[in-house]
Amino acid sequence: MRHFFLGLAPPDVKRGRQAGNKSPLGIPTHHSNHSSLASLRYTYEDGKKTADWLLANTKHRPKVAIICGSGLGGLADLLKDQVVFEYTKIPQFPHSTVAGHAGKLVFGNLSGKPTVVMQGRFHMYEGYPLWKVTFPVRVFSLLGVETLIVTNAAGGLNPEYKVGDIMVIRDHINMPGFAGVNPLVGPNDERFGARFPAMSDAYDRDLRKLAHTVASEMGCSGSLREGVYCSLGGPNYETIAECRFLQRLGADSVGMSTVPEVIVARHCGMRVFGFSLITNKAVLDYETKEKANHAEVLETSRQSARVLEKLVSLMVQRIERNNNVA
Ligand SMILES: O=P(O)(O)O[C@H]1O[C@H](CO)[C@@H](O)[C@H]1O
Ligand SMILES: Nc1nc2[nH]cnc2c(=O)[nH]1
């Protein structure tokens, strides 16, 4: 295993290094008009710079990228012939700040397939704007990645779901998007994708089918579900009224991530597949004393991670180049 501890300070995020006050993330805190807001984002060239840096520092050429949810980073340990980059050493990369998100980008071979794994993702509640949260996805696209697999820890809203179940994501509800909070807001660069991308086919049908096939071969199809993931901004967990509302909307699981990454991946033409690990049951009853907490989320992830890891690695084994399923 090679670890990169290059003594490189993360280079300036150009758009975030204008004169004036800056937040701890290097983002100017005062902006007067739309055009200055629009300039607060990574450009295609910024993405290319990071992708080229990675390509210069590893011989791996991944076709599959995996983003690990809270406590699910163990997946990266399955990679053979690893090259590991700390996020803090990768030019322009955001840094992980949440427990259960290690902050490492791991290249290697998973089931013999060149793969890159994010051991730790970024969330809006950490203070990152969505163009930063989703920057790695655009970098993956520039690296030549064709398929993105997203995983997350989520609360179960569907009353049939049990803690430890794995939900194949069939569709999502982008709650912040209802208020215009979307990673694609701002000028559109056609080199990434079209101004108005469709989302009706966001989660690949063949890969969802493959997940069920693999789960039944593994003998765990009893705990494999398929449903709708709803993303909220966080960082607080939901009120009882909010959980009841989301249930009525048709959501089966709820979390604080994933959707921005999926939108950006679909915008740049990647094929997407996603899993929610149900780490806790959403609280729907005013009589109960139960309440969600991150320690429980991480503990459930730890207990169920092995099954999810096996499922993902067997799926990757069957993903062929150019988006076919073997
Ligand atoms: O979605 P991931 O990153 O798995 O993490 C989930 O777990 C955390 C809350 O326990 C939140 O960050 C929520 O989004
Ligand atoms: N929003 C939200 N995120 C979670 N992540 C893990 N569990 C939960 C939950 O119940 N709600």
mmCIF file of C-alpha atoms and ligand atoms in Angstrom:
data_model
loop_
_atom_site.group_PDB
_atom_site.id
_atom_site.type_symbol
_atom_site.label_atom_id
_atom_site.label_comp_id
_atom_site.label_asym_id
_atom_site.label_seq_id
_atom_site.Cartn_x
_atom_site.Cartn_y
_atom_site.Cartn_z
ATOM 1 C CA MET A 1 0.000 0.000 0.000
ATOM 2 C CA ARG A 2 1.346 3.419 -0.895
ATOM 3 C CA HIS A 3 0.350 6.426 1.187
ATOM 4 C CA PHE A 4 0.760 9.925 -0.127
ATOM 5 C CA PHE A 5 1.926 12.362 2.475
ATOM 6 C CA LEU A 6 3.285 14.841 -0.016
ATOM 7 C CA GLY A 7 4.246 18.077 1.611
ATOM 8 C CA LEU A 8 1.962 20.011 -0.709
ATOM 9 C CA ALA A 9 -0.283 22.600 0.821
ATOM 10 C CA PRO A 10 -3.691 22.449 -0.851
ATOM 11 C CA PRO A 11 -3.453 25.100 -3.583
ATOM 12 C CA ASP A 12 -5.761 28.058 -3.552
ATOM 13 C CA VAL A 13 -9.320 27.484 -4.481
ATOM 14 C CA LYS A 14 -9.212 30.331 -6.925
ATOM 15 C CA ARG A 15 -12.817 31.441 -6.640
ATOM 16 C CA GLY A 16 -12.572 31.387 -2.884
ATOM 17 C CA ARG A 17 -9.423 33.463 -2.584
ATOM 18 C CA GLN A 18 -10.682 36.840 -3.605
ATOM 19 C CA ALA A 19 -9.874 39.819 -1.473
ATOM 20 C CA GLY A 20 -12.139 40.390 1.513
ATOM 21 C CA ASN A 21 -13.402 38.385 4.470
ATOM 22 C CA LYS A 22 -13.227 34.629 4.209
ATOM 23 C CA SER A 23 -14.941 31.787 6.000
ATOM 24 C CA PRO A 24 -12.805 28.973 7.448
ATOM 25 C CA LEU A 25 -13.453 27.124 4.169
ATOM 26 C CA GLY A 26 -11.783 29.893 2.189
ATOM 27 C CA ILE A 27 -15.071 31.202 0.847
ATOM 28 C CA PRO A 28 -15.557 34.962 0.852
ATOM 29 C CA THR A 29 -18.318 35.804 3.301
ATOM 30 C CA HIS A 30 -19.416 39.026 1.593
ATOM 31 C CA HIS A 31 -20.693 39.058 -1.942
ATOM 32 C CA SER A 32 -22.768 41.782 -3.378
ATOM 33 C CA ASN A 33 -24.414 40.464 -6.536
ATOM 34 C CA HIS A 34 -25.294 37.386 -8.524
ATOM 35 C CA SER A 35 -22.207 37.420 -10.706
ATOM 36 C CA SER A 36 -19.892 37.284 -7.689
ATOM 37 C CA LEU A 37 -22.005 34.418 -6.312
ATOM 38 C CA ALA A 38 -21.818 32.645 -9.663
ATOM 39 C CA SER A 39 -18.036 32.932 -9.657
ATOM 40 C CA LEU A 40 -17.897 31.096 -6.307
ATOM 41 C CA ARG A 41 -17.593 27.673 -7.803
ATOM 42 C CA TYR A 42 -15.059 25.331 -9.281
ATOM 43 C CA THR A 43 -14.628 25.596 -13.030
ATOM 44 C CA TYR A 44 -14.035 22.783 -15.497
ATOM 45 C CA GLU A 45 -10.352 23.762 -15.436
ATOM 46 C CA ASP A 46 -10.267 23.453 -11.626
ATOM 47 C CA GLY A 47 -11.668 19.920 -11.912
ATOM 48 C CA LYS A 48 -9.152 19.090 -14.618
ATOM 49 C CA LYS A 49 -6.287 20.341 -12.489
ATOM 50 C CA THR A 50 -7.248 18.024 -9.625
ATOM 51 C CA ALA A 51 -7.912 15.094 -11.967
ATOM 52 C CA ASP A 52 -4.556 15.593 -13.723
ATOM 53 C CA TRP A 53 -2.775 15.737 -10.344
ATOM 54 C CA LEU A 54 -4.353 12.420 -9.340
ATOM 55 C CA LEU A 55 -3.573 10.826 -12.704
ATOM 56 C CA ALA A 56 0.037 11.920 -12.345
ATOM 57 C CA ASN A 57 0.263 10.309 -8.906
ATOM 58 C CA THR A 58 -1.347 6.936 -9.542
ATOM 59 C CA LYS A 59 -1.275 4.419 -12.344
ATOM 60 C CA HIS A 60 -4.844 3.328 -11.586
ATOM 61 C CA ARG A 61 -7.445 4.359 -14.154
ATOM 62 C CA PRO A 62 -10.777 3.721 -12.391
ATOM 63 C CA LYS A 63 -14.028 3.139 -14.250
ATOM 64 C CA VAL A 64 -16.024 2.769 -11.036
ATOM 65 C CA ALA A 65 -16.181 5.238 -8.129
ATOM 66 C CA ILE A 66 -17.726 4.508 -4.739
ATOM 67 C CA ILE A 67 -18.720 7.090 -2.123
ATOM 68 C CA CYS A 68 -18.896 5.602 1.372
ATOM 69 C CA GLY A 69 -21.540 6.724 3.834
ATOM 70 C CA SER A 70 -21.165 7.221 7.594
ATOM 71 C CA GLY A 71 -19.216 4.311 9.072
ATOM 72 C CA LEU A 72 -19.098 2.489 5.739
ATOM 73 C CA GLY A 73 -15.535 3.382 4.737
ATOM 74 C CA GLY A 74 -14.329 -0.174 5.375
ATOM 75 C CA LEU A 75 -15.189 -0.905 1.764
ATOM 76 C CA ALA A 76 -11.949 0.788 0.754
ATOM 77 C CA ASP A 77 -9.980 -1.832 2.695
ATOM 78 C CA LEU A 78 -11.065 -4.437 0.139
ATOM 79 C CA LEU A 79 -9.097 -2.723 -2.607
ATOM 80 C CA LYS A 80 -5.915 -4.444 -3.757
ATOM 81 C CA ASP A 81 -2.783 -2.575 -4.832
ATOM 82 C CA GLN A 82 -3.906 0.551 -2.985
ATOM 83 C CA VAL A 83 -2.768 4.097 -3.550
ATOM 84 C CA VAL A 84 -4.166 6.321 -0.787
ATOM 85 C CA PHE A 85 -4.450 10.104 -0.811
ATOM 86 C CA GLU A 86 -5.447 12.074 2.265
ATOM 87 C CA TYR A 87 -8.061 14.653 1.211
ATOM 88 C CA THR A 88 -5.905 17.331 2.835
ATOM 89 C CA LYS A 89 -3.135 16.576 0.324
ATOM 90 C CA ILE A 90 -5.257 16.628 -2.833
ATOM 91 C CA PRO A 91 -5.277 19.989 -4.608
ATOM 92 C CA GLN A 92 -8.577 21.813 -4.117
ATOM 93 C CA PHE A 93 -10.289 18.906 -2.330
ATOM 94 C CA PRO A 94 -12.536 19.733 0.635
ATOM 95 C CA HIS A 95 -11.660 18.144 3.974
ATOM 96 C CA SER A 96 -13.768 15.668 5.993
ATOM 97 C CA THR A 97 -15.081 16.955 9.317
ATOM 98 C CA VAL A 98 -17.628 14.280 10.376
ATOM 99 C CA ALA A 99 -17.050 11.221 12.621
ATOM 100 C CA GLY A 100 -17.150 8.057 10.514
ATOM 101 C CA HIS A 101 -15.739 9.836 7.427
ATOM 102 C CA ALA A 102 -11.993 9.192 7.312
ATOM 103 C CA GLY A 103 -11.099 11.698 4.597
ATOM 104 C CA LYS A 104 -9.117 9.466 2.249
ATOM 105 C CA LEU A 105 -9.346 8.786 -1.452
ATOM 106 C CA VAL A 106 -8.324 5.207 -2.157
ATOM 107 C CA PHE A 107 -7.434 3.917 -5.620
ATOM 108 C CA GLY A 108 -7.010 0.206 -6.293
ATOM 109 C CA ASN A 109 -8.619 -2.900 -7.707
ATOM 110 C CA LEU A 110 -11.917 -4.116 -6.319
ATOM 111 C CA SER A 111 -12.810 -7.609 -7.534
ATOM 112 C CA GLY A 112 -10.161 -7.047 -10.202
ATOM 113 C CA LYS A 113 -11.755 -3.795 -11.439
ATOM 114 C CA PRO A 114 -9.950 -0.457 -11.240
ATOM 115 C CA THR A 115 -11.920 1.512 -8.674
ATOM 116 C CA VAL A 116 -11.657 4.692 -6.638
ATOM 117 C CA VAL A 117 -13.295 4.887 -3.206
ATOM 118 C CA MET A 118 -14.105 7.998 -1.175
ATOM 119 C CA GLN A 119 -13.623 7.064 2.469
ATOM 120 C CA GLY A 120 -15.731 9.935 3.669
ATOM 121 C CA ARG A 121 -18.033 12.338 1.860
ATOM 122 C CA PHE A 122 -18.928 15.986 2.284
ATOM 123 C CA HIS A 123 -22.248 17.332 3.508
ATOM 124 C CA MET A 124 -23.933 20.681 3.204
ATOM 125 C CA TYR A 125 -24.311 20.921 7.014
ATOM 126 C CA GLU A 126 -20.507 20.957 7.373
ATOM 127 C CA GLY A 127 -20.709 24.414 5.839
ATOM 128 C CA TYR A 128 -19.734 23.372 2.333
ATOM 129 C CA PRO A 129 -21.692 24.776 -0.578
ATOM 130 C CA LEU A 130 -23.028 22.051 -2.880
ATOM 131 C CA TRP A 131 -20.490 22.829 -5.606
ATOM 132 C CA LYS A 132 -17.822 21.775 -3.091
ATOM 133 C CA VAL A 133 -19.781 18.806 -1.782
ATOM 134 C CA THR A 134 -20.000 17.457 -5.334
ATOM 135 C CA PHE A 135 -16.556 18.470 -6.634
ATOM 136 C CA PRO A 136 -15.159 14.907 -6.308
ATOM 137 C CA VAL A 137 -17.882 13.587 -8.622
ATOM 138 C CA ARG A 138 -16.803 15.954 -11.393
ATOM 139 C CA VAL A 139 -13.191 14.996 -10.759
ATOM 140 C CA PHE A 140 -14.183 11.318 -11.094
ATOM 141 C CA SER A 141 -15.855 12.072 -14.398
ATOM 142 C CA LEU A 142 -12.668 13.774 -15.610
ATOM 143 C CA LEU A 143 -10.683 10.701 -14.469
ATOM 144 C CA GLY A 144 -12.810 8.573 -16.819
ATOM 145 C CA VAL A 145 -15.156 7.024 -14.238
ATOM 146 C CA GLU A 146 -18.333 5.669 -15.875
ATOM 147 C CA THR A 147 -20.263 4.272 -12.905
ATOM 148 C CA LEU A 148 -20.846 5.892 -9.515
ATOM 149 C CA ILE A 149 -21.964 3.825 -6.526
ATOM 150 C CA VAL A 150 -23.211 5.850 -3.554
ATOM 151 C CA THR A 151 -23.844 4.477 -0.085
ATOM 152 C CA ASN A 152 -25.322 6.172 2.941
ATOM 153 C CA ALA A 153 -26.555 5.624 6.468
ATOM 154 C CA ALA A 154 -30.227 6.544 6.693
ATOM 155 C CA GLY A 155 -33.237 6.535 8.944
ATOM 156 C CA GLY A 156 -35.983 4.068 7.989
ATOM 157 C CA LEU A 157 -39.348 5.747 7.360
ATOM 158 C CA ASN A 158 -41.027 2.719 5.818
ATOM 159 C CA PRO A 159 -42.662 0.850 8.746
ATOM 160 C CA GLU A 160 -41.662 -2.500 7.204
ATOM 161 C CA TYR A 161 -37.967 -1.662 7.360
ATOM 162 C CA LYS A 162 -35.776 -3.001 10.153
ATOM 163 C CA VAL A 163 -32.489 -1.625 11.456
ATOM 164 C CA GLY A 164 -29.726 -3.298 9.444
ATOM 165 C CA ASP A 165 -31.795 -3.600 6.239
ATOM 166 C CA ILE A 166 -30.173 -2.473 3.030
ATOM 167 C CA MET A 167 -32.294 -0.367 0.700
ATOM 168 C CA VAL A 168 -31.503 -0.191 -3.002
ATOM 169 C CA ILE A 169 -32.273 3.405 -3.961
ATOM 170 C CA ARG A 170 -34.910 3.387 -6.691
ATOM 171 C CA ASP A 171 -35.466 7.134 -6.654
ATOM 172 C CA HIS A 172 -34.925 10.191 -4.492
ATOM 173 C CA ILE A 173 -36.642 13.314 -3.198
ATOM 174 C CA ASN A 174 -34.385 16.360 -3.236
ATOM 175 C CA MET A 175 -35.960 18.361 -0.437
ATOM 176 C CA PRO A 176 -33.445 21.271 -0.470
ATOM 177 C CA GLY A 177 -33.957 21.371 -4.242
ATOM 178 C CA PHE A 178 -37.577 22.446 -3.653
ATOM 179 C CA ALA A 179 -36.099 25.677 -2.286
ATOM 180 C CA GLY A 180 -33.585 26.087 -5.105
ATOM 181 C CA VAL A 181 -30.660 24.502 -3.260
ATOM 182 C CA ASN A 182 -29.141 22.390 -6.004
ATOM 183 C CA PRO A 183 -25.515 21.694 -6.993
ATOM 184 C CA LEU A 184 -26.245 22.669 -10.610
ATOM 185 C CA VAL A 185 -27.395 26.198 -9.728
ATOM 186 C CA GLY A 186 -25.257 28.792 -11.500
ATOM 187 C CA PRO A 187 -23.781 29.023 -14.989
ATOM 188 C CA ASN A 188 -23.885 25.680 -16.798
ATOM 189 C CA ASP A 189 -20.699 24.340 -18.399
ATOM 190 C CA GLU A 190 -21.799 22.143 -21.320
ATOM 191 C CA ARG A 191 -18.505 20.227 -21.100
ATOM 192 C CA PHE A 192 -19.953 18.620 -17.983
ATOM 193 C CA GLY A 193 -23.545 18.291 -19.180
ATOM 194 C CA ALA A 194 -26.791 19.858 -20.320
ATOM 195 C CA ARG A 195 -28.518 22.781 -18.591
ATOM 196 C CA PHE A 196 -31.656 20.760 -17.817
ATOM 197 C CA PRO A 197 -30.757 17.133 -17.091
ATOM 198 C CA ALA A 198 -33.517 14.551 -16.649
ATOM 199 C CA MET A 199 -33.673 12.794 -13.268
ATOM 200 C CA SER A 200 -36.492 10.325 -13.977
ATOM 201 C CA ASP A 201 -33.908 7.626 -14.710
ATOM 202 C CA ALA A 202 -31.312 8.645 -12.109
ATOM 203 C CA TYR A 203 -30.783 5.166 -10.604
ATOM 204 C CA ASP A 204 -29.791 2.575 -13.182
ATOM 205 C CA ARG A 205 -32.381 -0.154 -13.659
ATOM 206 C CA ASP A 206 -29.881 -2.890 -14.643
ATOM 207 C CA LEU A 207 -27.697 -2.234 -11.617
ATOM 208 C CA ARG A 208 -30.712 -2.306 -9.324
ATOM 209 C CA LYS A 209 -31.665 -5.664 -10.828
ATOM 210 C CA LEU A 210 -28.088 -6.867 -10.396
ATOM 211 C CA ALA A 211 -28.183 -5.933 -6.698
ATOM 212 C CA HIS A 212 -31.200 -8.173 -6.154
ATOM 213 C CA THR A 213 -29.572 -11.044 -8.072
ATOM 214 C CA VAL A 214 -26.344 -10.766 -6.079
ATOM 215 C CA ALA A 215 -28.236 -10.461 -2.765
ATOM 216 C CA SER A 216 -30.195 -13.620 -3.496
ATOM 217 C CA GLU A 217 -26.961 -15.459 -4.396
ATOM 218 C CA MET A 218 -25.527 -14.261 -1.078
ATOM 219 C CA GLY A 219 -28.646 -15.466 0.726
ATOM 220 C CA CYS A 220 -29.477 -12.012 2.090
ATOM 221 C CA SER A 221 -32.351 -10.963 -0.155
ATOM 222 C CA GLY A 222 -34.645 -11.006 2.906
ATOM 223 C CA SER A 223 -32.996 -7.843 4.177
ATOM 224 C CA LEU A 224 -32.687 -6.150 0.779
ATOM 225 C CA ARG A 225 -35.345 -3.500 0.152
ATOM 226 C CA GLU A 226 -35.890 -1.062 -2.658
ATOM 227 C CA GLY A 227 -37.278 2.406 -2.114
ATOM 228 C CA VAL A 228 -37.119 6.171 -2.198
ATOM 229 C CA TYR A 229 -34.405 8.118 -0.343
ATOM 230 C CA CYS A 230 -35.176 11.630 0.820
ATOM 231 C CA SER A 231 -32.348 14.060 1.454
ATOM 232 C CA LEU A 232 -32.623 16.936 3.924
ATOM 233 C CA GLY A 233 -30.020 19.543 4.804
ATOM 234 C CA GLY A 234 -29.376 18.438 8.405
ATOM 235 C CA PRO A 235 -27.548 18.483 10.739
ATOM 236 C CA ASN A 236 -30.471 17.920 13.121
ATOM 237 C CA TYR A 237 -32.470 14.733 12.804
ATOM 238 C CA GLU A 238 -36.148 15.019 11.943
ATOM 239 C CA THR A 239 -39.041 15.954 14.172
ATOM 240 C CA ILE A 240 -41.885 13.466 14.457
ATOM 241 C CA ALA A 241 -44.096 15.708 12.329
ATOM 242 C CA GLU A 242 -41.379 15.877 9.660
ATOM 243 C CA CYS A 243 -41.020 12.076 9.608
ATOM 244 C CA ARG A 244 -44.775 11.655 9.221
ATOM 245 C CA PHE A 245 -44.773 14.260 6.443
ATOM 246 C CA LEU A 246 -41.898 12.539 4.588
ATOM 247 C CA GLN A 247 -43.633 9.167 4.894
ATOM 248 C CA ARG A 248 -46.753 10.624 3.286
ATOM 249 C CA LEU A 249 -44.608 12.062 0.501
ATOM 250 C CA GLY A 250 -43.521 8.532 -0.396
ATOM 251 C CA ALA A 251 -40.054 8.480 1.160
ATOM 252 C CA ASP A 252 -38.801 5.158 2.559
ATOM 253 C CA SER A 253 -35.514 6.402 4.022
ATOM 254 C CA VAL A 254 -34.135 9.768 5.084
ATOM 255 C CA GLY A 255 -30.636 11.192 5.303
ATOM 256 C CA MET A 256 -28.512 14.290 4.762
ATOM 257 C CA SER A 257 -26.441 13.387 1.705
ATOM 258 C CA THR A 258 -26.186 11.500 -1.584
ATOM 259 C CA VAL A 259 -28.713 13.403 -3.705
ATOM 260 C CA PRO A 260 -26.343 16.264 -4.677
ATOM 261 C CA GLU A 261 -23.687 13.725 -5.731
ATOM 262 C CA VAL A 262 -26.224 11.783 -7.781
ATOM 263 C CA ILE A 263 -27.511 14.911 -9.536
ATOM 264 C CA VAL A 264 -23.986 15.935 -10.522
ATOM 265 C CA ALA A 265 -23.085 12.415 -11.650
ATOM 266 C CA ARG A 266 -26.178 12.195 -13.851
ATOM 267 C CA HIS A 267 -25.481 15.677 -15.185
ATOM 268 C CA CYS A 268 -22.127 14.449 -16.443
ATOM 269 C CA GLY A 269 -23.547 11.236 -17.883
ATOM 270 C CA MET A 270 -22.375 8.734 -15.288
ATOM 271 C CA ARG A 271 -24.398 5.658 -14.474
ATOM 272 C CA VAL A 272 -25.534 5.686 -10.844
ATOM 273 C CA PHE A 273 -26.394 3.052 -8.286
ATOM 274 C CA GLY A 274 -27.098 3.640 -4.581
ATOM 275 C CA PHE A 275 -27.685 1.861 -1.263
ATOM 276 C CA SER A 276 -29.078 3.181 2.028
ATOM 277 C CA LEU A 277 -28.144 1.199 5.093
ATOM 278 C CA ILE A 278 -31.057 1.589 7.521
ATOM 279 C CA THR A 279 -29.172 2.496 10.692
ATOM 280 C CA ASN A 280 -32.142 3.594 12.804
ATOM 281 C CA LYS A 281 -35.887 3.754 12.626
ATOM 282 C CA ALA A 282 -37.375 7.188 12.126
ATOM 283 C CA VAL A 283 -39.300 8.272 15.220
ATOM 284 C CA LEU A 284 -43.000 8.490 14.353
ATOM 285 C CA ASP A 285 -44.642 8.107 17.731
ATOM 286 C CA TYR A 286 -45.041 10.846 20.368
ATOM 287 C CA GLU A 287 -45.165 8.254 23.154
ATOM 288 C CA THR A 288 -41.688 6.812 22.547
ATOM 289 C CA LYS A 289 -38.505 7.934 24.261
ATOM 290 C CA GLU A 290 -36.347 6.764 21.322
ATOM 291 C CA LYS A 291 -34.359 9.328 19.419
ATOM 292 C CA ALA A 292 -31.833 9.243 16.608
ATOM 293 C CA ASN A 293 -28.152 9.720 17.402
ATOM 294 C CA HIS A 294 -24.940 9.471 15.422
ATOM 295 C CA ALA A 295 -23.353 6.908 17.784
ATOM 296 C CA GLU A 296 -26.203 4.495 17.003
ATOM 297 C CA VAL A 297 -25.840 5.256 13.287
ATOM 298 C CA LEU A 298 -22.117 4.407 13.382
ATOM 299 C CA GLU A 299 -22.678 1.278 15.486
ATOM 300 C CA THR A 300 -25.301 -0.104 13.064
ATOM 301 C CA SER A 301 -22.998 0.717 10.143
ATOM 302 C CA ARG A 302 -20.187 -1.156 11.865
ATOM 303 C CA GLN A 303 -22.399 -4.211 12.413
ATOM 304 C CA SER A 304 -23.874 -4.331 8.907
ATOM 305 C CA ALA A 305 -20.930 -3.058 6.898
ATOM 306 C CA ARG A 306 -19.561 -6.485 5.957
ATOM 307 C CA VAL A 307 -22.742 -7.532 4.099
ATOM 308 C CA LEU A 308 -22.888 -4.238 2.234
ATOM 309 C CA GLU A 309 -19.201 -4.467 1.353
ATOM 310 C CA LYS A 310 -19.634 -7.980 -0.058
ATOM 311 C CA LEU A 311 -22.694 -6.935 -2.036
ATOM 312 C CA VAL A 312 -20.866 -3.971 -3.554
ATOM 313 C CA SER A 313 -17.715 -5.916 -4.393
ATOM 314 C CA LEU A 314 -19.702 -8.716 -6.081
ATOM 315 C CA MET A 315 -21.633 -6.122 -8.063
ATOM 316 C CA VAL A 316 -18.435 -4.382 -9.171
ATOM 317 C CA GLN A 317 -17.083 -7.739 -10.324
ATOM 318 C CA ARG A 318 -19.973 -7.894 -12.798
ATOM 319 C CA ILE A 319 -19.882 -4.328 -14.033
ATOM 320 C CA GLU A 320 -18.295 -4.363 -17.450
ATOM 321 C CA ARG A 321 -16.569 -1.518 -19.268
ATOM 322 C CA ASN A 322 -18.832 0.885 -21.141
ATOM 323 C CA ASN A 323 -21.638 0.448 -18.682
ATOM 324 C CA ASN A 324 -22.686 -3.126 -19.335
ATOM 325 C CA VAL A 325 -23.547 -5.638 -16.655
ATOM 326 C CA ALA A 326 -22.006 -9.093 -17.077
HETATM 327 O O1 LIG B 1 -25.332 10.171 4.512
HETATM 328 P P1 LIG B 1 -24.158 9.729 5.294
HETATM 329 O O2 LIG B 1 -22.904 10.424 4.878
HETATM 330 O O3 LIG B 1 -24.016 8.231 5.283
HETATM 331 O O4 LIG B 1 -24.399 10.144 6.811
HETATM 332 C C1 LIG B 1 -25.644 10.111 7.485
HETATM 333 O O5 LIG B 1 -25.342 9.963 8.847
HETATM 334 C C2 LIG B 1 -25.175 11.268 9.456
HETATM 335 C C3 LIG B 1 -26.123 11.380 10.608
HETATM 336 O O6 LIG B 1 -25.981 10.341 11.521
HETATM 337 C C4 LIG B 1 -25.534 12.283 8.381
HETATM 338 O O7 LIG B 1 -24.372 12.779 7.781
HETATM 339 C C5 LIG B 1 -26.349 11.459 7.428
HETATM 340 O O8 LIG B 1 -26.370 11.989 6.118
HETATM 341 N N1 LIG B 2 -31.712 12.912 8.376
HETATM 342 C C1 LIG B 2 -31.342 11.726 8.873
HETATM 343 N N2 LIG B 2 -30.142 11.265 8.580
HETATM 344 C C2 LIG B 2 -29.795 10.065 9.089
HETATM 345 N N3 LIG B 2 -28.671 9.372 8.929
HETATM 346 C C3 LIG B 2 -28.795 8.225 9.607
HETATM 347 N N4 LIG B 2 -29.987 8.181 10.198
HETATM 348 C C4 LIG B 2 -30.622 9.316 9.873
HETATM 349 C C5 LIG B 2 -31.921 9.839 10.182
HETATM 350 O O1 LIG B 2 -32.729 9.250 10.892
HETATM 351 N N5 LIG B 2 -32.211 11.047 9.643
#
